[in-house]
XYZ file of N, CA, C and O in Angstrom:
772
model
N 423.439 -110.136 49.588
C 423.576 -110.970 48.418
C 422.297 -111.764 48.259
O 421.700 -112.229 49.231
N 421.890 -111.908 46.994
C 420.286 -112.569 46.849
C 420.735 -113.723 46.350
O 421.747 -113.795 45.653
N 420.016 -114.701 46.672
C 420.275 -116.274 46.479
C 419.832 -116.069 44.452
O 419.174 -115.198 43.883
N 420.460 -117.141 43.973
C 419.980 -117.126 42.763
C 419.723 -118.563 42.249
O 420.394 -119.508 42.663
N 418.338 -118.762 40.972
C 418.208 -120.186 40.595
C 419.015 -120.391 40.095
O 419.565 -119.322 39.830
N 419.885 -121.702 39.489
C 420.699 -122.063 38.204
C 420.492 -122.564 37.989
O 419.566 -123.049 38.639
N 421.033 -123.468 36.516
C 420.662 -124.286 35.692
C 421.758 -125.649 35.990
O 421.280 -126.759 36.224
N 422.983 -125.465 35.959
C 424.216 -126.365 36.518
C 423.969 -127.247 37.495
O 424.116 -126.869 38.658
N 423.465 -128.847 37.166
C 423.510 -129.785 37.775
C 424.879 -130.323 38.941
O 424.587 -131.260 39.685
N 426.376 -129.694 39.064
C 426.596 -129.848 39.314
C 427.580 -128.946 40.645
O 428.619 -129.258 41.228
N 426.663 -127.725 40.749
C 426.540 -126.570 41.511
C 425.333 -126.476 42.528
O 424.234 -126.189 42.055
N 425.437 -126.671 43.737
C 424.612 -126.424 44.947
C 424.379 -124.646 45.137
O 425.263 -123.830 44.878
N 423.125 -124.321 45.594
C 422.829 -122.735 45.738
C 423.784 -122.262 46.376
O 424.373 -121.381 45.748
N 424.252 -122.518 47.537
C 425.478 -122.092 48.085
C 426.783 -121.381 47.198
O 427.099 -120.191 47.177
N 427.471 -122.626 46.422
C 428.256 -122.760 45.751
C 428.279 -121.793 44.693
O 429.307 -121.201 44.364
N 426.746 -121.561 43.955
C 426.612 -120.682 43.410
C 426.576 -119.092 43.925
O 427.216 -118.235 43.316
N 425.955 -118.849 44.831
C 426.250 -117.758 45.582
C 427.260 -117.049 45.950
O 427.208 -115.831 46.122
N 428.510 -117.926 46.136
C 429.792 -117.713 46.562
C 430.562 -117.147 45.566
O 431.496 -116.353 45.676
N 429.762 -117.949 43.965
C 430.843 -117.661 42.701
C 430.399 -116.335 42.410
O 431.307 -115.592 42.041
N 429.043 -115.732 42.484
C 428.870 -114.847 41.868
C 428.845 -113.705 42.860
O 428.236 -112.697 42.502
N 429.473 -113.711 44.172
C 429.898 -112.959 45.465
C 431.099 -112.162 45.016
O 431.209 -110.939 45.112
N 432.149 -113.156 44.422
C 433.233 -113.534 44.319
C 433.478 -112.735 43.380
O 434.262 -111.794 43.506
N 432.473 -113.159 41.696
C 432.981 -112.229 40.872
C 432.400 -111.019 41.011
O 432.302 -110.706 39.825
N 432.154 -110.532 41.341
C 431.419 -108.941 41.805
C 430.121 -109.123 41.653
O 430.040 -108.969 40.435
N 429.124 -109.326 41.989
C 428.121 -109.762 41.889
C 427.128 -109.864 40.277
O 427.649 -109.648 39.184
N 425.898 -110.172 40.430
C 425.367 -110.367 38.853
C 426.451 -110.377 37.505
O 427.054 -111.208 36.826
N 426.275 -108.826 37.590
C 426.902 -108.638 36.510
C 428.332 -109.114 36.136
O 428.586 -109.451 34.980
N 429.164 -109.137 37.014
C 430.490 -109.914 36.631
C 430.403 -111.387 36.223
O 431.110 -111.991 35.416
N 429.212 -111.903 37.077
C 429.158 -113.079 36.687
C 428.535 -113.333 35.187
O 429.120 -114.144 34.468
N 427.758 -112.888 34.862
C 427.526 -112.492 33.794
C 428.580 -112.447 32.151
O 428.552 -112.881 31.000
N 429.381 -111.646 33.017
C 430.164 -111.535 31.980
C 431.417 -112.180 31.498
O 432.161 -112.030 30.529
N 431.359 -113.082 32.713
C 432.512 -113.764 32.695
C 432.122 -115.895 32.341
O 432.737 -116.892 31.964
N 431.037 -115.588 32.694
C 429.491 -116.914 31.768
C 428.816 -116.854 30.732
O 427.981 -117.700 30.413
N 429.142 -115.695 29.991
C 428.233 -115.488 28.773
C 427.173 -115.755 29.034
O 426.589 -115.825 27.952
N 426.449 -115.978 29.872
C 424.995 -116.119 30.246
C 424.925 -117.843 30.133
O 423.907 -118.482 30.402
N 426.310 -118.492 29.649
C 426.160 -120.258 29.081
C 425.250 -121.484 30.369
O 424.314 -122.240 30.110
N 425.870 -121.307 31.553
C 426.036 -122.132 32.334
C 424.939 -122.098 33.725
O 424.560 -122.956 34.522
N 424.641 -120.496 33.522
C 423.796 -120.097 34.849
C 422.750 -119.260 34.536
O 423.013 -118.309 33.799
N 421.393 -119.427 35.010
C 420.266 -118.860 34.619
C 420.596 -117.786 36.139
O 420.672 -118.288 37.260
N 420.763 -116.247 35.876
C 420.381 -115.437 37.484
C 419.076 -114.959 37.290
O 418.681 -114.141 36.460
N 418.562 -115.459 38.002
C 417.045 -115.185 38.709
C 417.219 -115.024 40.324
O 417.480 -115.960 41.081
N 417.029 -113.685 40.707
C 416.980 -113.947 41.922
C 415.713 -114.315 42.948
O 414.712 -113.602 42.872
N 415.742 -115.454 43.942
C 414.399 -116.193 44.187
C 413.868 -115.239 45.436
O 414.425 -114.424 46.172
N 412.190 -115.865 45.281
C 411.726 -114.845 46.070
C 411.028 -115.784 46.829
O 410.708 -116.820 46.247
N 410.591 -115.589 48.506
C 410.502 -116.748 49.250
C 409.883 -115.949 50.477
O 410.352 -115.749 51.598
N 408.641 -115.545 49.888
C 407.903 -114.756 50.414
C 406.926 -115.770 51.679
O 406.809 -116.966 51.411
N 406.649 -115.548 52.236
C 406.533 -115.796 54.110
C 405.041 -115.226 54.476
O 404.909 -114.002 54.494
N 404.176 -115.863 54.700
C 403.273 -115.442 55.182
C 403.238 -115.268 56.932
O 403.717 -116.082 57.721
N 402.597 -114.095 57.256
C 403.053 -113.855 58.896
C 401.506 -113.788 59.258
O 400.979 -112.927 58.554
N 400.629 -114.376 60.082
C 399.233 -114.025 60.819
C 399.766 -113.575 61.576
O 400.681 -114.042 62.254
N 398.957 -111.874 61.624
C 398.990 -110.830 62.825
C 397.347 -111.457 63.828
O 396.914 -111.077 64.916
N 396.898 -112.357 63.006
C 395.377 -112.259 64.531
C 395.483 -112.245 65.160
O 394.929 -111.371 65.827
N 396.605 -113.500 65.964
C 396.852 -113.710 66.993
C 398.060 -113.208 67.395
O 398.881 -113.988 66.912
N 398.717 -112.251 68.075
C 400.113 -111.988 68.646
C 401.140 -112.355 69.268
O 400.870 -112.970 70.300
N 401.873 -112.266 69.123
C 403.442 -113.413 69.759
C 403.458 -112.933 71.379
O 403.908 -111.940 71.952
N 402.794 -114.047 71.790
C 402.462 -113.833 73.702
C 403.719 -114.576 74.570
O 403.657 -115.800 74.685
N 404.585 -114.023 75.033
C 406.044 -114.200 75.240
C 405.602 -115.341 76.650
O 406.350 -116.279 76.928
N 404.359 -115.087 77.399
C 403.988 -116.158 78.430
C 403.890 -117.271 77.706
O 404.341 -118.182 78.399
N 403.616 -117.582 76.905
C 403.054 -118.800 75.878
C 403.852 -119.511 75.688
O 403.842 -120.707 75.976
N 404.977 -118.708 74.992
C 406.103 -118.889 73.952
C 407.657 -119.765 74.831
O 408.432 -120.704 74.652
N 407.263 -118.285 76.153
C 408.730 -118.715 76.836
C 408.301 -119.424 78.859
O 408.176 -120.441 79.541
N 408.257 -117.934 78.888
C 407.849 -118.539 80.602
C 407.068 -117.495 81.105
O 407.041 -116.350 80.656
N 406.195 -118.092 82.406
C 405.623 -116.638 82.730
C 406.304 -115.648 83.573
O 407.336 -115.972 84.159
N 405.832 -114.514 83.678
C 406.794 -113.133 84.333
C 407.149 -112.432 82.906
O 407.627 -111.309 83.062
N 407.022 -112.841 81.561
C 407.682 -112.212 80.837
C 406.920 -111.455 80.247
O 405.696 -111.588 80.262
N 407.696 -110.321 79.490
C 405.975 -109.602 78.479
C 406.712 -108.806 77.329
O 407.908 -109.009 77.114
N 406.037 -107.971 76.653
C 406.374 -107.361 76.164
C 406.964 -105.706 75.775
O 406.081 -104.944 75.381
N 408.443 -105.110 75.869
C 408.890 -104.507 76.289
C 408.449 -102.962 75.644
O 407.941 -101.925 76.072
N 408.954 -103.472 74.391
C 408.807 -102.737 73.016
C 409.161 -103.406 71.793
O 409.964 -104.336 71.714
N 408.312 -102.714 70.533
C 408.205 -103.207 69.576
C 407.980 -102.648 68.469
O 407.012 -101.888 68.474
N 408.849 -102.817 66.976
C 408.984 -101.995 65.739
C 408.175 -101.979 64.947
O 408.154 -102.701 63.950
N 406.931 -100.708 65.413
C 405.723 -100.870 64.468
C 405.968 -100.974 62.783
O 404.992 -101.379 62.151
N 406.827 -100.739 62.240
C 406.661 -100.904 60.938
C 406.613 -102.578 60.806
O 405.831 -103.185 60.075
N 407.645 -103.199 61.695
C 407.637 -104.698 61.508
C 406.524 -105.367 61.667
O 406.422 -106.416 61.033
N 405.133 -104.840 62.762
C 404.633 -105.067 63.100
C 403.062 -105.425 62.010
O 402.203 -106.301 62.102
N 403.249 -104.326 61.071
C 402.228 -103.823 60.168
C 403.107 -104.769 59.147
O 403.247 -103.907 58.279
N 403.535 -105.475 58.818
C 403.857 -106.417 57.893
C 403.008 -108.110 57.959
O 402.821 -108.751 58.993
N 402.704 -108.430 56.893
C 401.675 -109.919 56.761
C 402.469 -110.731 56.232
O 402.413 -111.959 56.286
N 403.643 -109.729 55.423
C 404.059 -110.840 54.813
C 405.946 -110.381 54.788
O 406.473 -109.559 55.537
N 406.471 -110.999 53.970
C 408.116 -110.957 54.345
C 408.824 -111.960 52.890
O 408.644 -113.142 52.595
N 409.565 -111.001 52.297
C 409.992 -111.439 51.483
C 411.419 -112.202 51.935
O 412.263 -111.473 51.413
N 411.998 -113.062 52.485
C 413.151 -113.360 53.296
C 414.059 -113.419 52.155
O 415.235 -113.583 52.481
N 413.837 -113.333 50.951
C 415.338 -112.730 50.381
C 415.478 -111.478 49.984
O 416.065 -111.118 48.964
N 414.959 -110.810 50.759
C 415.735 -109.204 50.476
C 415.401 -109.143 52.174
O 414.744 -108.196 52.607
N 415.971 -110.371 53.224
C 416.316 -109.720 54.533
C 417.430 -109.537 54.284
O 418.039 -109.801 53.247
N 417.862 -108.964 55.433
C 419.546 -108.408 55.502
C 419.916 -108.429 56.723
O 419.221 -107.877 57.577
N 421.569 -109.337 57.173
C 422.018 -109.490 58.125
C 422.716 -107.936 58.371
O 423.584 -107.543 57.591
N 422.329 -107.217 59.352
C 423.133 -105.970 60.067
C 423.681 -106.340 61.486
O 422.958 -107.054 62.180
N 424.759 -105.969 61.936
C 425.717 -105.644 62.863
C 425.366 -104.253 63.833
O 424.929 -103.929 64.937
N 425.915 -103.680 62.515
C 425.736 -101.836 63.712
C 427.358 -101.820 63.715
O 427.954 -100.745 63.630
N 427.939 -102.858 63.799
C 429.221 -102.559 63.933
C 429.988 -101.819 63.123
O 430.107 -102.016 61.913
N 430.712 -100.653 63.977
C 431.925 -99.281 63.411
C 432.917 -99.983 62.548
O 432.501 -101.084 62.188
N 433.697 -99.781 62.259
C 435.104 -100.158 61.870
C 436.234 -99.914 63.081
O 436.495 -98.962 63.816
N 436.661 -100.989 62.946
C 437.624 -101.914 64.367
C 436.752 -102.064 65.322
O 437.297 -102.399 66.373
N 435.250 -101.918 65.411
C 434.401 -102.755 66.778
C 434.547 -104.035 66.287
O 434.475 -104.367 65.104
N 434.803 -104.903 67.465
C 434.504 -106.003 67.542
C 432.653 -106.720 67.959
O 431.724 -107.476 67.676
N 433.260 -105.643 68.868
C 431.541 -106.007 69.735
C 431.310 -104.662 70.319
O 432.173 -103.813 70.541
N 430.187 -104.587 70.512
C 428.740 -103.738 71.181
C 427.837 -104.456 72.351
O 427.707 -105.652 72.612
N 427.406 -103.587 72.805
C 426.628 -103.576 73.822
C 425.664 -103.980 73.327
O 425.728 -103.509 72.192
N 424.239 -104.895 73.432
C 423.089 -104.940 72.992
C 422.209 -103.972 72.516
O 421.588 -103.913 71.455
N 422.275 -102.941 73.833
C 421.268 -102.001 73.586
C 421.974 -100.915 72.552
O 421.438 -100.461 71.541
N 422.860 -100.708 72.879
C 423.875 -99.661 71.226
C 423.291 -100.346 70.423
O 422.345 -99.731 69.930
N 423.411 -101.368 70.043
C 422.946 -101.825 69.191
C 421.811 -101.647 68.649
O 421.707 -101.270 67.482
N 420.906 -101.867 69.336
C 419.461 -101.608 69.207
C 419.092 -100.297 68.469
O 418.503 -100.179 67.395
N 419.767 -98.964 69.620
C 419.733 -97.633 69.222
C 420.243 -97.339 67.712
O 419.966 -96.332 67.060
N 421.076 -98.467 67.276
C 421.937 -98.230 66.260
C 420.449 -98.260 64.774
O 420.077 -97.473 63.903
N 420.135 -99.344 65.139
C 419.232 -100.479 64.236
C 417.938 -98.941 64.330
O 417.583 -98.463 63.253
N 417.505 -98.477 65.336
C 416.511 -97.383 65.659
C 417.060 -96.279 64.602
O 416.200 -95.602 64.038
N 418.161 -96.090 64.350
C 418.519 -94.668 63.404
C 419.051 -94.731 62.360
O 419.583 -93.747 61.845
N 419.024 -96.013 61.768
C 419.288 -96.839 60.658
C 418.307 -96.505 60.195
O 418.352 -96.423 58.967
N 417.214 -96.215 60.733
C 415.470 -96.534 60.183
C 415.439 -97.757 59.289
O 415.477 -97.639 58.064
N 415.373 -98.903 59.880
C 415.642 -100.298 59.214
C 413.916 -100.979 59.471
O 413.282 -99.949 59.699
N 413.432 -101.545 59.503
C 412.995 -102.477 59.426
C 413.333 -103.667 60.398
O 413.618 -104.701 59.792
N 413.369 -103.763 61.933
C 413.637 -104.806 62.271
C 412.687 -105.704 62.717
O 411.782 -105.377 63.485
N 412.839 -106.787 62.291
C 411.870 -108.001 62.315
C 411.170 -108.306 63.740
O 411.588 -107.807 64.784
N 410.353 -108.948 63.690
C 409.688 -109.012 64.962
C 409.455 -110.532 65.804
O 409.379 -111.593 65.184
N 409.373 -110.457 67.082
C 408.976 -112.028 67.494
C 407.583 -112.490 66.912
O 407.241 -113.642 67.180
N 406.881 -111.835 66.267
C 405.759 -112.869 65.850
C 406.522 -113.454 64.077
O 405.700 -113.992 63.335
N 407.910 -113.323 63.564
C 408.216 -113.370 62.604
C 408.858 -114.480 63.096
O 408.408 -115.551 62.690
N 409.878 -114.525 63.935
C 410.808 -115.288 64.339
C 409.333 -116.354 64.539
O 408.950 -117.085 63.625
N 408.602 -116.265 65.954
C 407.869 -117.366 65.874
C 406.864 -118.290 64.621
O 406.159 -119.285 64.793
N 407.095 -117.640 63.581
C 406.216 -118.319 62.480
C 407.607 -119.007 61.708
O 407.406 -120.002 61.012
N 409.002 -118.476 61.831
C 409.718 -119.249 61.248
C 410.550 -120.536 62.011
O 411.406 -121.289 61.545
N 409.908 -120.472 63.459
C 410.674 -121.417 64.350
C 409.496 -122.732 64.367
O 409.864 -123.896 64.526
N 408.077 -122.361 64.183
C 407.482 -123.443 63.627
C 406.982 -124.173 62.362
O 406.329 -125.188 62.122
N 407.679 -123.043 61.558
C 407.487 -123.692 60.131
C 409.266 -123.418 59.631
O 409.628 -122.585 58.801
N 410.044 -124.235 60.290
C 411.573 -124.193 60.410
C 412.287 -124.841 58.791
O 413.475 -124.673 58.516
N 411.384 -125.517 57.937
C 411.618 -125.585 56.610
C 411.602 -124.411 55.740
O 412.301 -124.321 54.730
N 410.765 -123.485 56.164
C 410.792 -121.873 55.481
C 412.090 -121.251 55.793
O 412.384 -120.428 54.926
N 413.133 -121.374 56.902
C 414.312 -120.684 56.832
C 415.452 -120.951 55.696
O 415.745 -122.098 55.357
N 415.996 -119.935 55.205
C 416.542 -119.999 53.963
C 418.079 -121.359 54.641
O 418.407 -121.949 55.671
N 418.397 -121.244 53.611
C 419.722 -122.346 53.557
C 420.675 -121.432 54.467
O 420.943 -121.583 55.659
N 421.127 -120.410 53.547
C 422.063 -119.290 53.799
C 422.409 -118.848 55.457
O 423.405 -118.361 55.991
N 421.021 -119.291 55.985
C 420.492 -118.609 57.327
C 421.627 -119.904 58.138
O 422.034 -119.792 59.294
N 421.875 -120.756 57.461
C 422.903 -121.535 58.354
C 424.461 -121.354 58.494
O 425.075 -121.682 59.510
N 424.941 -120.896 57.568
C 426.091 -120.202 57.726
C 427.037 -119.414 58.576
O 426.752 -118.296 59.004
N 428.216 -120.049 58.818
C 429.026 -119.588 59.892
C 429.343 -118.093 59.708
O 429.357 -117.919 58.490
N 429.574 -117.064 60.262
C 430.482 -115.890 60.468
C 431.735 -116.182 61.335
O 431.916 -116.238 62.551
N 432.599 -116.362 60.155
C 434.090 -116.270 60.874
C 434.522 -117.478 61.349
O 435.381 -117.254 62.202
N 434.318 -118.778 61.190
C 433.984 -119.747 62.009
C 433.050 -120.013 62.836
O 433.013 -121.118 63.379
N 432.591 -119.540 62.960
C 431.654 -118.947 64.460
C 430.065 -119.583 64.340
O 429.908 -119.728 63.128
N 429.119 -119.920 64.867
C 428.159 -120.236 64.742
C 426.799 -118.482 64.670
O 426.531 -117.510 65.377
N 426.496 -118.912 63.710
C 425.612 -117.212 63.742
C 424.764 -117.042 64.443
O 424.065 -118.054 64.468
N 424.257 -115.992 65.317
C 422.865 -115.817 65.946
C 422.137 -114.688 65.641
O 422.390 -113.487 65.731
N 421.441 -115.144 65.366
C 420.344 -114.212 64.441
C 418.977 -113.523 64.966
O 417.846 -113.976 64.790
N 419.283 -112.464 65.574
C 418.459 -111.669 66.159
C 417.254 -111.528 65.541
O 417.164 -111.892 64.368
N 416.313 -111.070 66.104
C 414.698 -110.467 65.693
C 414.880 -109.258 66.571
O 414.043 -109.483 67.445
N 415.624 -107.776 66.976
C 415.268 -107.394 67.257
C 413.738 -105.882 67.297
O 413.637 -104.736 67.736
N 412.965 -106.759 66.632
C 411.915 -105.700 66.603
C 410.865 -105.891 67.772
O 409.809 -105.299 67.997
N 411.559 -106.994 68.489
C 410.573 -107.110 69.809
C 411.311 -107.451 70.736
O 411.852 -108.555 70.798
N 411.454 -106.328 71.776
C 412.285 -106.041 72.791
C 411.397 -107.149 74.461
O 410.459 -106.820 75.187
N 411.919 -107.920 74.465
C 411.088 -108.778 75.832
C 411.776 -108.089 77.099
O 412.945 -107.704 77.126
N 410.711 -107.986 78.305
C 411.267 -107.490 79.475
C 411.177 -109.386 80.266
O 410.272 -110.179 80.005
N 412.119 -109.613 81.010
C 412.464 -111.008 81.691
C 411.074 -110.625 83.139
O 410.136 -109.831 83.067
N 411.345 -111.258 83.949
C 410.867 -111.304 85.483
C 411.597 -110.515 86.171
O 411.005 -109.644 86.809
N 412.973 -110.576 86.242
C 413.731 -109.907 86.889
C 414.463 -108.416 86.538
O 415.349 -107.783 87.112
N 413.534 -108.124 85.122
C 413.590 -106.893 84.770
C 414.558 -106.568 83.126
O 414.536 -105.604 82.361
N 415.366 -107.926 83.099
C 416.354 -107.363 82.057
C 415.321 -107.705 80.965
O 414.189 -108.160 81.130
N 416.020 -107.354 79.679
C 415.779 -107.063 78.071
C 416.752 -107.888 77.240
O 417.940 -107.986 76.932
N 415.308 -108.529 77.024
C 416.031 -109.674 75.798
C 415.366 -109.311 74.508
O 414.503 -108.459 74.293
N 416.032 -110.246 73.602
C 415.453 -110.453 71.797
C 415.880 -111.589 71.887
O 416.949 -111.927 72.394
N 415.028 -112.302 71.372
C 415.018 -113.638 70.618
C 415.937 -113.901 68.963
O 416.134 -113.128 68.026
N 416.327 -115.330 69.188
C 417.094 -115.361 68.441
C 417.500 -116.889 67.478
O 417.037 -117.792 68.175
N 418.094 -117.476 66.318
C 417.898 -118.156 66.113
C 418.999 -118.706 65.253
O 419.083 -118.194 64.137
N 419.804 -119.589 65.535
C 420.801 -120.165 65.311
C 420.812 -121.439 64.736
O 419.786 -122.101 64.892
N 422.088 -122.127 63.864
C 422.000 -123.485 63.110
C 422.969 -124.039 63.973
O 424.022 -123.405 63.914
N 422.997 -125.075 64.820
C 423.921 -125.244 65.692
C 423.422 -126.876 66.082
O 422.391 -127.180 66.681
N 424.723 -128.029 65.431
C 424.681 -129.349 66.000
C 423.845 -129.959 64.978
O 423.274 -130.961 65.408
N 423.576 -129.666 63.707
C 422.573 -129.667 62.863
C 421.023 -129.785 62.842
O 420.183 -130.615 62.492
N 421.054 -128.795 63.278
C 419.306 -128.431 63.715
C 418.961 -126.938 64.489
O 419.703 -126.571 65.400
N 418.051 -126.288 64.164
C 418.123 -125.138 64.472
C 417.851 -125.014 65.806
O 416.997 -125.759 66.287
N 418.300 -124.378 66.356
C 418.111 -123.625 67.982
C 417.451 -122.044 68.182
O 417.760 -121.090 67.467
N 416.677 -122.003 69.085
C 416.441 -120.790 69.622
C 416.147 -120.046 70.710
O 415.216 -120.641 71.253
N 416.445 -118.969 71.410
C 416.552 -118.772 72.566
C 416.846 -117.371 72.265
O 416.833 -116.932 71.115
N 417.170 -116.511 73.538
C 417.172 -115.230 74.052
C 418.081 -114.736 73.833
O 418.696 -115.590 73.193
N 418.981 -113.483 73.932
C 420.187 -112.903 73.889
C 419.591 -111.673 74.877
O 418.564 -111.057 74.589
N 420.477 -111.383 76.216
C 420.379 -110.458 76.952
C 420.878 -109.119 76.293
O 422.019 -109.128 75.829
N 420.066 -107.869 76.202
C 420.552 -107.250 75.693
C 421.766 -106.322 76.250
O 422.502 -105.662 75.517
N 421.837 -106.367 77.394
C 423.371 -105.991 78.667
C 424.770 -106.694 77.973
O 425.932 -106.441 78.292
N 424.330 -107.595 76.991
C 425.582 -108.303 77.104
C 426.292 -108.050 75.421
O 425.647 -107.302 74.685
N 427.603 -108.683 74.860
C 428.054 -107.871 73.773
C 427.652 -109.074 72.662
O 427.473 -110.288 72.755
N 427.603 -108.042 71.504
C 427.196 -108.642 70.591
C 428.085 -108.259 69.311
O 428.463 -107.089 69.352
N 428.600 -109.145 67.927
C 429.809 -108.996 67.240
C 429.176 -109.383 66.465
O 427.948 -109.430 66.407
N 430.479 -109.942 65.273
C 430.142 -110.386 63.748
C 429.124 -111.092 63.522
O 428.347 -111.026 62.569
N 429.124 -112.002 64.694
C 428.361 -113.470 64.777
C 427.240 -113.239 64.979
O 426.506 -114.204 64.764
N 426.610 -112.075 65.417
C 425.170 -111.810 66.077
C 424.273 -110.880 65.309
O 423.697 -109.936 65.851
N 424.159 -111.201 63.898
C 423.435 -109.947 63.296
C 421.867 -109.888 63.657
O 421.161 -110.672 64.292
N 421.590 -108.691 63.028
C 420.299 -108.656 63.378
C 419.424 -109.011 61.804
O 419.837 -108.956 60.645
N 418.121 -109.368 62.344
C 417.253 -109.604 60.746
C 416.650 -108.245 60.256
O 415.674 -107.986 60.960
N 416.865 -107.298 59.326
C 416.140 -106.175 58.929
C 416.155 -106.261 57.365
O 416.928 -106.867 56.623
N 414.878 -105.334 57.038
C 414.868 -105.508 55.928
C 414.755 -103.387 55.999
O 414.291 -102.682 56.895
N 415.397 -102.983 54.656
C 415.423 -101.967 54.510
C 413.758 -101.209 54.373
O 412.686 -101.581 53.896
N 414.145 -100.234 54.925
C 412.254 -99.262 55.014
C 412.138 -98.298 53.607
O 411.131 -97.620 53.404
């Protein structure tokens, strides 16, 4: 769903998002507003990424760590339109949860686009660039929001992705082992290839 501007002083982006979710997207809304009340423009909130320098996981996190593997298409990107990212799962119908790495494999034959830690790190220090939306619960649940296009190997050998959550009001970020299960709550950031 793409965030949209409006004109209605007394409608928050959210709020608006929800209505025009609700009525089947654009076009229902559309037709059911005569065009009176809401301008749809969908916004674009394009992200500048510097590749000079590379997302050095010793730097970032601790040392022993490095880099495992990583999604060259994500990689060859400068820039990032963050409203045409897209939260993916991988999840079947009746999975609850997955394994990390299924997951991963899943996101690999999707041929998706998955985002990378030098993406995550340009949006964890310029943390006003993350969209609104990006705070939003799944299910109740607090969301965690993968980057997996950069697979970290730990010290002790396991495989993480970094990750980034709205939690206590203020954003958080940290690791997700990829051994361990991952559900509604844990999408990943991709943008279609």
């Amino acid at each position: 769903m793409e965030d949209y501007m409006f004109a209605s002083k007394n409608l928050t982006a959210g709020e608006l998002n929800a209505i025009v979710k609700k009525l089947g997207g654009e076009e229902g809304a559309r037709k059911l507003l005569r065009d009176e009340l809401v301008i749809f423009k969908p916004i674009s909130q394009i992200i500048q990424i510097d590749r000079s320098k590379p997302f050095d996981p010793v730097n970032f996190i601790v040392a022993g760590w490095s880099i495992e593997e990583q999604d060259e298409k994500s990689l060859a990107l400068t820039k990032v339109d963050l409203a045409k990212v897209v939260f993916e799962t991988t999840l079947e119908k009746n999975e609850k949860n997955i394994k990390g790495e299924e997951r991963l494999e899943r996101l690999k034959e999707k041929n998706v686009v998955r985002l990378d830690a030098k993406i995550f790190q340009m949006l964890w220090e310029n943390q006003h660039l993350i969209p609104e939306n990006w705070k939003e619960k799944t299910n109740g649940n607090t969301t965690y929001i993968f980057f997996d296009g950069t697979v970290l190997r730990s010290s002790d050998g396991r495989r993480y992705v970094l990750y980034l959550c709205w939690d206590g009001g203020e954003w958080d970020g940290d690791y997700g082992w990829l051994g361990g299960g991952f559900g509604a709550s844990d999408p990943s950031v991709v943008l279609a290839s």
